PDB file of C-alpha atoms in Angstrom:
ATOM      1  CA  UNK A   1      18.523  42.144  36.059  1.00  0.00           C
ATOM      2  CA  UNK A   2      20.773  43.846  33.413  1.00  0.00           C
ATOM      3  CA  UNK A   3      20.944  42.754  29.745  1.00  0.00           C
ATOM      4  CA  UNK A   4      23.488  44.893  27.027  1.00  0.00           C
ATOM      5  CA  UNK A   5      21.279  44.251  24.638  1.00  0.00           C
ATOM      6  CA  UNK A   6      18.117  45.713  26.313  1.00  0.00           C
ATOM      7  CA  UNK A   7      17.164  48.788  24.928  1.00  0.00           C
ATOM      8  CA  UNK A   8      19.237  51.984  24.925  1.00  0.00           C
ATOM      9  CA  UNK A   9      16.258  53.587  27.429  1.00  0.00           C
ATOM     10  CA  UNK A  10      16.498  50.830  29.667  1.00  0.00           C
ATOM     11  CA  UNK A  11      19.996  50.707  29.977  1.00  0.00           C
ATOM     12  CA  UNK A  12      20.875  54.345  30.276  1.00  0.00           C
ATOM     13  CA  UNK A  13      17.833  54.328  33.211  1.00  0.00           C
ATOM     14  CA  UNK A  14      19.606  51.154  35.052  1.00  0.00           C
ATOM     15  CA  UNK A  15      23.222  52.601  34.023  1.00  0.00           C
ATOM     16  CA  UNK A  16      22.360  55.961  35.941  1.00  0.00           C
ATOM     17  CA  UNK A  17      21.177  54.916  39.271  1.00  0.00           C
ATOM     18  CA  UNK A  18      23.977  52.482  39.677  1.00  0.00           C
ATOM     19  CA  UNK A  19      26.426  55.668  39.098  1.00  0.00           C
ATOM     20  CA  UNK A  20      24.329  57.088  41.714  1.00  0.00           C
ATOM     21  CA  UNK A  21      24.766  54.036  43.950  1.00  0.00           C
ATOM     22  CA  UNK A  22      28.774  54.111  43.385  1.00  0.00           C
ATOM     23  CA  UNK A  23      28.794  57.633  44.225  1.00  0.00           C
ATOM     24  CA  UNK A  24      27.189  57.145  47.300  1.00  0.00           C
ATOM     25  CA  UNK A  25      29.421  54.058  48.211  1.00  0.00           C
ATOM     26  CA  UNK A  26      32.441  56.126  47.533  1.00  0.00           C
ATOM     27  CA  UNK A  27      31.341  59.293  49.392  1.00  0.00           C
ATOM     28  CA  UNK A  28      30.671  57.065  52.312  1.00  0.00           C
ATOM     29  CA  UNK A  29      33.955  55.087  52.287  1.00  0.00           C
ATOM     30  CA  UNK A  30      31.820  51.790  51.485  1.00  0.00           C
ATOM     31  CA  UNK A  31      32.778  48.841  49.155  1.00  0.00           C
ATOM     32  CA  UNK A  32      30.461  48.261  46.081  1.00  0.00           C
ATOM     33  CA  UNK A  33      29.701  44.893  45.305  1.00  0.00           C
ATOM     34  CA  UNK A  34      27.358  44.894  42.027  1.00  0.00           C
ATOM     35  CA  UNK A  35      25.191  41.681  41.223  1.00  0.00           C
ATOM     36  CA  UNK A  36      24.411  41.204  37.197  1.00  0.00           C
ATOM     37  CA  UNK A  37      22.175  38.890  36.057  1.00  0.00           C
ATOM     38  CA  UNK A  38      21.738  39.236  32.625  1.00  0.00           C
ATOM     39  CA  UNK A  39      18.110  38.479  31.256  1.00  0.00           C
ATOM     40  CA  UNK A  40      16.317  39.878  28.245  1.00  0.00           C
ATOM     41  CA  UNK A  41      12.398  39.197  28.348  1.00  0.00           C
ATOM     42  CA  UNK A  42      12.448  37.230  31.494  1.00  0.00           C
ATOM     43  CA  UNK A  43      15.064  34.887  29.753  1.00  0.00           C
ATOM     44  CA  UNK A  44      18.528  34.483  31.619  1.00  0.00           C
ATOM     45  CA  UNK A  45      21.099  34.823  29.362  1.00  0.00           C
ATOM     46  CA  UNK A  46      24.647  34.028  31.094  1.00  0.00           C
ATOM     47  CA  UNK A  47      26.290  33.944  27.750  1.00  0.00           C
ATOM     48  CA  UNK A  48      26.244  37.711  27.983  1.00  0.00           C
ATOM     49  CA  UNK A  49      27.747  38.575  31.467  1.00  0.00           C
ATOM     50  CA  UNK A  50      31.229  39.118  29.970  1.00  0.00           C
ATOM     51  CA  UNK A  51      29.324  41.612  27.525  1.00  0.00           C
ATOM     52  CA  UNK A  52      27.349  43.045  30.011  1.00  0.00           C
ATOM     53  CA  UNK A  53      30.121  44.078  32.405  1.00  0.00           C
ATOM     54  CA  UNK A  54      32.268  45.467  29.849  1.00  0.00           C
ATOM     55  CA  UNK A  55      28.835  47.810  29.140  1.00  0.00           C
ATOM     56  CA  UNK A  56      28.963  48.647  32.908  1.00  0.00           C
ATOM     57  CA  UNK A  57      32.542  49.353  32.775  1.00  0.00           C
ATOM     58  CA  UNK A  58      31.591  51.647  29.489  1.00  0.00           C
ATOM     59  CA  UNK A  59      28.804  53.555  31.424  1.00  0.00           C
ATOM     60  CA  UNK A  60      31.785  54.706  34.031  1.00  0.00           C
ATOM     61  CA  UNK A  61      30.556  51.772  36.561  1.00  0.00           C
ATOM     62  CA  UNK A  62      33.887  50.289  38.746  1.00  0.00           C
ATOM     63  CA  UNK A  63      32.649  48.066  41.596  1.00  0.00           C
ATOM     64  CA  UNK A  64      35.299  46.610  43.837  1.00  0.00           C
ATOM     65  CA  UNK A  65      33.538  42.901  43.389  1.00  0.00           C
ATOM     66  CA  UNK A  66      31.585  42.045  40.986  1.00  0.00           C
ATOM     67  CA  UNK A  67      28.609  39.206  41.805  1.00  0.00           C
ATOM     68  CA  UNK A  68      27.710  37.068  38.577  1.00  0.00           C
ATOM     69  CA  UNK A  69      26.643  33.993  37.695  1.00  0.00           C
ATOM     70  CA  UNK A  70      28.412  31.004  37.487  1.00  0.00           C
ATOM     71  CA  UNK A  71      30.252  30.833  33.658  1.00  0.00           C
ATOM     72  CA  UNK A  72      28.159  28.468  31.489  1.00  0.00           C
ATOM     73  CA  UNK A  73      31.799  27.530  30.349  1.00  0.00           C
ATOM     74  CA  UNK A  74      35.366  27.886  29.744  1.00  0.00           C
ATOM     75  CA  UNK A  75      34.957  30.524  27.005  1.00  0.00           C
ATOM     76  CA  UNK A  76      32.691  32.766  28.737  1.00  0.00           C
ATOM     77  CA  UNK A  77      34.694  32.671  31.852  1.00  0.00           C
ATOM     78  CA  UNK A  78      37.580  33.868  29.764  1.00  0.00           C
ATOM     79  CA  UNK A  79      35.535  36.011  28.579  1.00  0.00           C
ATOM     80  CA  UNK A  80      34.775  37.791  32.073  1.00  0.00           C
ATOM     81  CA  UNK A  81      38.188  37.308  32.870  1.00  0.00           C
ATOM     82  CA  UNK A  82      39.427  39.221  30.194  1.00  0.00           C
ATOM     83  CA  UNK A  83      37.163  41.848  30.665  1.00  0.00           C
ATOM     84  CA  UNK A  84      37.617  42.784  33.944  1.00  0.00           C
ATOM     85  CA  UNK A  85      41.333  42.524  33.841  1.00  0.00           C
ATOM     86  CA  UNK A  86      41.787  44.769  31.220  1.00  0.00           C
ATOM     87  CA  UNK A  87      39.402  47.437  32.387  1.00  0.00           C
ATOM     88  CA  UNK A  88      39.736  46.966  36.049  1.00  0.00           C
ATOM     89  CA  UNK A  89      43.106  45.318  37.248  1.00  0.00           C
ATOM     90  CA  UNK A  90      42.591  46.731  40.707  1.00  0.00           C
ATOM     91  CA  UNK A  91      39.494  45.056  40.981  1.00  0.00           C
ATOM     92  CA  UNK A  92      38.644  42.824  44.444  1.00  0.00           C
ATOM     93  CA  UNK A  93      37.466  40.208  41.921  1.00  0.00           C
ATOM     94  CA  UNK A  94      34.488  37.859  41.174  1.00  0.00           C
ATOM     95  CA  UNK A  95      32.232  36.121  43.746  1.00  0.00           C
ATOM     96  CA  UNK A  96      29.492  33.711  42.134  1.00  0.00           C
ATOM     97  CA  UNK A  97      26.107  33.417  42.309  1.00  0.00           C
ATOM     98  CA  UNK A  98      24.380  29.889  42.844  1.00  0.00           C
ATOM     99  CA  UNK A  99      21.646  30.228  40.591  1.00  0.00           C
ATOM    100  CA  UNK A 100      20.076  27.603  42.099  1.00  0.00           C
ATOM    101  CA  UNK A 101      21.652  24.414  39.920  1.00  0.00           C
ATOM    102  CA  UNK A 102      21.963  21.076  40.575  1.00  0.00           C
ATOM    103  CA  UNK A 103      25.119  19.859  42.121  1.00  0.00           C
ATOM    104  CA  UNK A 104      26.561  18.046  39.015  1.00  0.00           C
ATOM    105  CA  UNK A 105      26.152  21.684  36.876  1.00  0.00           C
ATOM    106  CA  UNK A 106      27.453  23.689  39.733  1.00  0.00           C
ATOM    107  CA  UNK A 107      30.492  21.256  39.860  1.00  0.00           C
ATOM    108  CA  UNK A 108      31.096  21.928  36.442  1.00  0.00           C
ATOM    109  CA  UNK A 109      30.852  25.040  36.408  1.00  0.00           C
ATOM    110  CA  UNK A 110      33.001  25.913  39.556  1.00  0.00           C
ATOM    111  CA  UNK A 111      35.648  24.040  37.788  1.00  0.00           C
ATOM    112  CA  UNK A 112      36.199  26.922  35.420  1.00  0.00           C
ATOM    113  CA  UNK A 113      35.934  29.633  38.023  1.00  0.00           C
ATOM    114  CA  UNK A 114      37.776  28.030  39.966  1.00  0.00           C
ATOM    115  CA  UNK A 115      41.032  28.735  37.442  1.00  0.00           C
ATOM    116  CA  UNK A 116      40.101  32.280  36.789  1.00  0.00           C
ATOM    117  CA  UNK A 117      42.251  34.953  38.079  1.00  0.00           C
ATOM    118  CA  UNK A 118      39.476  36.796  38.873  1.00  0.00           C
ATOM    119  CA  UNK A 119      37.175  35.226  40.512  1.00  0.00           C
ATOM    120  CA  UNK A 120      37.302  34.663  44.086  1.00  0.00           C
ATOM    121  CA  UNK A 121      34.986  32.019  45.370  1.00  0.00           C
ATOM    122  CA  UNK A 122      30.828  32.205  46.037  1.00  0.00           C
ATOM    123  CA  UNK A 123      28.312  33.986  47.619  1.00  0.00           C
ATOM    124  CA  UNK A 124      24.982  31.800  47.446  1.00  0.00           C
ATOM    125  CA  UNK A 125      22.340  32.413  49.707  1.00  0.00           C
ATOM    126  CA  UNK A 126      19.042  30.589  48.507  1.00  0.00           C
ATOM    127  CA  UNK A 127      21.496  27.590  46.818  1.00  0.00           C
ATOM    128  CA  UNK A 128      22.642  27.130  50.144  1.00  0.00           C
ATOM    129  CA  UNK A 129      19.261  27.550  52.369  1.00  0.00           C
ATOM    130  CA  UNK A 130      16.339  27.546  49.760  1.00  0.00           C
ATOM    131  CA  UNK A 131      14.936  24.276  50.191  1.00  0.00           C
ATOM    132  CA  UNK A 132      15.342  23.843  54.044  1.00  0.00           C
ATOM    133  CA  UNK A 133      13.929  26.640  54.328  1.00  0.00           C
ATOM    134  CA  UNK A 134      10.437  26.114  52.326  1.00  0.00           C
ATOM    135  CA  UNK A 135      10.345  22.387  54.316  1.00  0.00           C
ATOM    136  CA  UNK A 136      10.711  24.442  57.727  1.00  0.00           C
ATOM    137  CA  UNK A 137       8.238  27.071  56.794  1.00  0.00           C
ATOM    138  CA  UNK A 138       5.371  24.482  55.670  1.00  0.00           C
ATOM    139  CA  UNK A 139       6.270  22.655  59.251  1.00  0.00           C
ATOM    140  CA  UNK A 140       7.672  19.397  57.133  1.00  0.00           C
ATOM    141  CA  UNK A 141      10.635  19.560  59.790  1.00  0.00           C
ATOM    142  CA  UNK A 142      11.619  21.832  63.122  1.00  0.00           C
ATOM    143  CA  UNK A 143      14.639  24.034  63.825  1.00  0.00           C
ATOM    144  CA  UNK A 144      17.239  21.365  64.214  1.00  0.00           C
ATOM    145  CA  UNK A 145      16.558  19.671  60.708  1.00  0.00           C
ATOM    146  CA  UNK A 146      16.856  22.911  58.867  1.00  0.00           C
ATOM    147  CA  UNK A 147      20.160  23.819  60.485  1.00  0.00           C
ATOM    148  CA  UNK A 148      21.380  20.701  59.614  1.00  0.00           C
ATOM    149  CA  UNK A 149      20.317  20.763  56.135  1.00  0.00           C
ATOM    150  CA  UNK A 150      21.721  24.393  56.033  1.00  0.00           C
ATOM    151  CA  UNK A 151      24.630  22.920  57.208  1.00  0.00           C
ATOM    152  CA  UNK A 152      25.200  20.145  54.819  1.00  0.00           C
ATOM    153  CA  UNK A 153      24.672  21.946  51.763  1.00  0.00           C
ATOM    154  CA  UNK A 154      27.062  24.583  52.603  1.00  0.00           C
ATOM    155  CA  UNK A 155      29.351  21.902  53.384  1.00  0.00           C
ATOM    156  CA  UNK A 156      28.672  20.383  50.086  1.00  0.00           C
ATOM    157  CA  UNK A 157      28.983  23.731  48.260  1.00  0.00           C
ATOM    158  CA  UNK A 158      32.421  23.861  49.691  1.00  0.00           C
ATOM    159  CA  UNK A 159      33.535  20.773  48.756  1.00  0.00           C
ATOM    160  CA  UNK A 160      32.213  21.345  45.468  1.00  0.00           C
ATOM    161  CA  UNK A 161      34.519  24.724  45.337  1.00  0.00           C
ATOM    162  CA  UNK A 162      37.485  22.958  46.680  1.00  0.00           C
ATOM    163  CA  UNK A 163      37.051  19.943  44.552  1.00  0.00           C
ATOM    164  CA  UNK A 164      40.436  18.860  42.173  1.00  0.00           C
ATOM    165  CA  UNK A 165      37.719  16.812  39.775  1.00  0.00           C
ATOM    166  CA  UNK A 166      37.121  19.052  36.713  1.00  0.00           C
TER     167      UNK A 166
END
């Protein structure tokens, strides 16, 4: 969880040990992907991931992908878009984050990602496996139901990615 508008302590504290991490990644010949979620007092706040990776970008931070979550619409993926191709042209790009919303939001808002230069695609882990998962674990259904939920819903997520209907 990063916010820009957390305070200047907090910030500089987070800002630091992700220099750290970078240095580290670069000394070892290893590809930093960073994940920003932007929350302020437990609140997500996705209107300010354009704002908080230029901050990131300010603090000296260049990751080769960048993990956010999924624009909450067309201006603020322009917004990220702008960003990062002005401060970063060389960057590997965007991969999204599922956030766990329901397939009609996701849809929409994998429509504007989808015609960003930047980003690339997804990475979602518990949109993809979450709720199979919890049914398996309390024993509601055995090994071959949750692969086959696991299954479908990445199958759905793809479709949902690959979808023309905006």
């Amino acid at each position: 969880v990063y916010h820009p508008d957390a305070s200047a302590e907090v910030c500089s504290r987070q800002e630091s040990l992700l220099l750290t991490l970078q240095r580290a990644c670069r000394a070892l010949d290893r590809t930093l992907l960073l994940e920003v979620v932007p929350a302020l007092d437990g609140r997500e706040d996705f209107r300010a991931t354009a704002r908080a990776v230029e901050r990131l970008y300010d603090a000296g931070l260049a990751p080769e992908w960048w993990k956010l979550p999924p624009p909450v619409d067309e201006l603020a993926s322009a917004a990220v878009d702008r960003v990062v191709l002005e401060r970063d042209p060389g960057c590997s790009g965007v991969l999204l984050l599922g956030n766990g919303l329901e397939a009609e939001e996701l849809r929409r808002r994998l429509a504007w990602a989808r015609r960003s230069p930047v980003c690339r695609g997804f990475a979602f882990g518990r949109t993809v496996f979450a709720e199979a998962a919890q049914a398996w674990a309390q024993g509601r259904i055995g090994d071959d139901e949750v692969t086959a939920r696991v299954r479908a819903r990445m199958a759905e997520l793809i479709r949902l990615w690959s979808s023309d209907a905006d």
